[in-house]
Each structure stands twice: as C-alpha cells, then as structure tokens.
C-alpha cells in the first residue's frame, strides 16, 4: 500500500510539473509569431507613408509651376497693352506736332499779309490808286480794304479754331495718358498682388516639402532601427538554436548514462546531480522555470528537457 501511494504521488507531481512547462513553450511560440507580424507590419506601414509623401511633394511642385506660368502670361499681356498705349501716344504726339506746324505756317502767312497791307497803306496815294485802277482794268474787279479785312478776320478765326482743336487734342491726349497710366498702374498692382500670392504659396509648398522630407528621414531612421532590432532577434534565435543543440548533446549523454545506471541503486545520486545540472541549463532557456519547485528524484526534468528539444527542432526546421 505504501509503494502504491508513493507511486501515485510521484505521478501527480509529474503531471503538475508537465503543466508548468507547457506555459513557457506557448510563450516562446507566441513571441516568434509576434516578431514575424511586427516585421511585416512595419514594412507595410513604412512603404505607403513614403509613397504618400513623394506624391504630395510632386503635387506641390506642379502647383508652383502652374502659378508661375499664369504669372508669366499675365505679364506678357500687360506688356502688349503698354506697347499699344505707347503707340497711341506717339500717334497723338505726331498729330499735335503737325497741327502746331500748320498753325505756325498760318501765322507766318498772316504776318506776311499784314506787312503787305501796311506797305500798301504807306505808299503814295497816286501810285496806289494807279495800281488799283490798273488791277481793276486788268482783272475786272477791285480788292477793297474791307475785303482784305474780312479775309484777315477769317484767317484769325481759322487760327482760333485750330488752336481750340489743338488744345482739345492735347486735353484728350492727357486724359488718355492718365487713363492708360491708371489702368496700367491698377493692373500692375493686381499683378503684384498675384505674384505675392504665388510667392507665398511657393514658400508654403517649400515649407511643407521640408516637413515631408524630415518625416521621411525620421521614417528611414525608424526603419533602420527596426532592421537592427530584427538582426538582434535573429542573433538571439541563432544563439537559442546553438543552445538547443548543446542541450541535445547533454540529453544524449544523460540518456546513455541513465541506461547504464538503471539497474544500479547506488548511482541515484549521480542521476540527481545530472538532473540538477540539466535543470540549470533549462533555467537559462526558459526563464519562467522555478528550480526550487522541481523534484529531481522523478523524471520531471527529463520531460521538460524533451519538450524544449522538440520546440527547438521545430524552430530549426522552420
């Protein structure tokens, strides 16, 4: 009865120890799966953000080029309008000079006629009357002083009319120049405002571009950090694989030793010391393993070691 109770207690202890070792194995598998998911998630998260940043930079550059083209077209139109106004101004100036020359010619003719008239008045009456009679006899008509005065008055009226016309043209010229200057000034002011808006938008786009560049650099730094972390995890996995191989050799030696001492009751102390050593190695691989609660007189350590070896072989095969 005592042997049966001791064997049943040993079985119960073995089952409790086995349940304790199942948890670390699940933790190791979950950590490996989480590492793969983190790598995939980081790669998929970095690529769309970089593509979006490059698309935004390209869009801002296209907007800046379009605004610059519109500004150049506006400036070209303003230059054409200023050229037309300048041509009209030159034509008015030529007309004014022409009218001024005509007025000077008429004034000179009037002065010449006045001089002739004065000379005729100062001449001798006899010769004047003879000349008048001679002209009357030749032409059949007489040029009376009243007629000459009327012609002189008509000439003066013509001069006044031409002066008024010239002043009117000058006034029209000044009005046209003022209108053209005001229009050109207002258009130039509007163009200046538009150019200021364009430059402000370009500055804003350049600032956004710099921000996106900084974000891209930060993402690249994060990506490099993640890659370094992945490399560290890979090295840790390689170390675990090498440790599992070492444990496999230890297990093989322990199994051979266990076969040799099955029929020897005096070798139980050696088996216990071996299990203690194996337990310490397992504690390095499975940090959650509590060695104080492990019974080295039963095969709990052997079962834990077998599970760890199976997990390591699965990891190496994947």
PDB file of N, CA and C in Angstrom, residues 134-142:
ATOM      1  N   UNK A 134      -5.252 150.077-112.327  1.00  0.00           N
ATOM      2  CA  UNK A 134      -4.647 149.131-113.260  1.00  0.00           C
ATOM      3  C   UNK A 134      -5.159 147.712-113.007  1.00  0.00           C
ATOM      4  N   UNK A 135      -5.224 147.327-111.707  1.00  0.00           N
ATOM      5  CA  UNK A 135      -5.743 145.993-111.382  1.00  0.00           C
ATOM      6  C   UNK A 135      -7.198 145.865-111.775  1.00  0.00           C
ATOM      7  N   UNK A 136      -7.949 146.903-111.559  1.00  0.00           N
ATOM      8  CA  UNK A 136      -9.356 146.850-111.929  1.00  0.00           C
ATOM      9  C   UNK A 136      -9.527 146.711-113.429  1.00  0.00           C
ATOM     10  N   UNK A 137      -8.651 147.426-114.126  1.00  0.00           N
ATOM     11  CA  UNK A 137      -8.756 147.347-115.585  1.00  0.00           C
ATOM     12  C   UNK A 137      -8.339 145.979-116.097  1.00  0.00           C
ATOM     13  N   UNK A 138      -7.381 145.372-115.399  1.00  0.00           N
ATOM     14  CA  UNK A 138      -6.911 144.061-115.867  1.00  0.00           C
ATOM     15  C   UNK A 138      -7.861 142.954-115.430  1.00  0.00           C
ATOM     16  N   UNK A 139      -8.178 142.909-114.140  1.00  0.00           N
ATOM     17  CA  UNK A 139      -8.973 141.807-113.591  1.00  0.00           C
ATOM     18  C   UNK A 139     -10.457 142.040-113.707  1.00  0.00           C
ATOM     19  N   UNK A 140     -10.841 143.205-113.872  1.00  0.00           N
ATOM     20  CA  UNK A 140     -12.262 143.499-113.958  1.00  0.00           C
ATOM     21  C   UNK A 140     -12.914 143.567-112.610  1.00  0.00           C
ATOM     22  N   UNK A 141     -12.141 143.496-111.489  1.00  0.00           N
ATOM     23  CA  UNK A 141     -12.680 143.592-110.153  1.00  0.00           C
ATOM     24  C   UNK A 141     -11.653 144.259-109.260  1.00  0.00           C
ATOM     25  N   UNK A 142     -12.092 144.765-108.144  1.00  0.00           N
ATOM     26  CA  UNK A 142     -11.220 145.517-107.238  1.00  0.00           C
ATOM     27  C   UNK A 142     -11.126 144.778-105.904  1.00  0.00           C
TER      28      UNK A 142
END
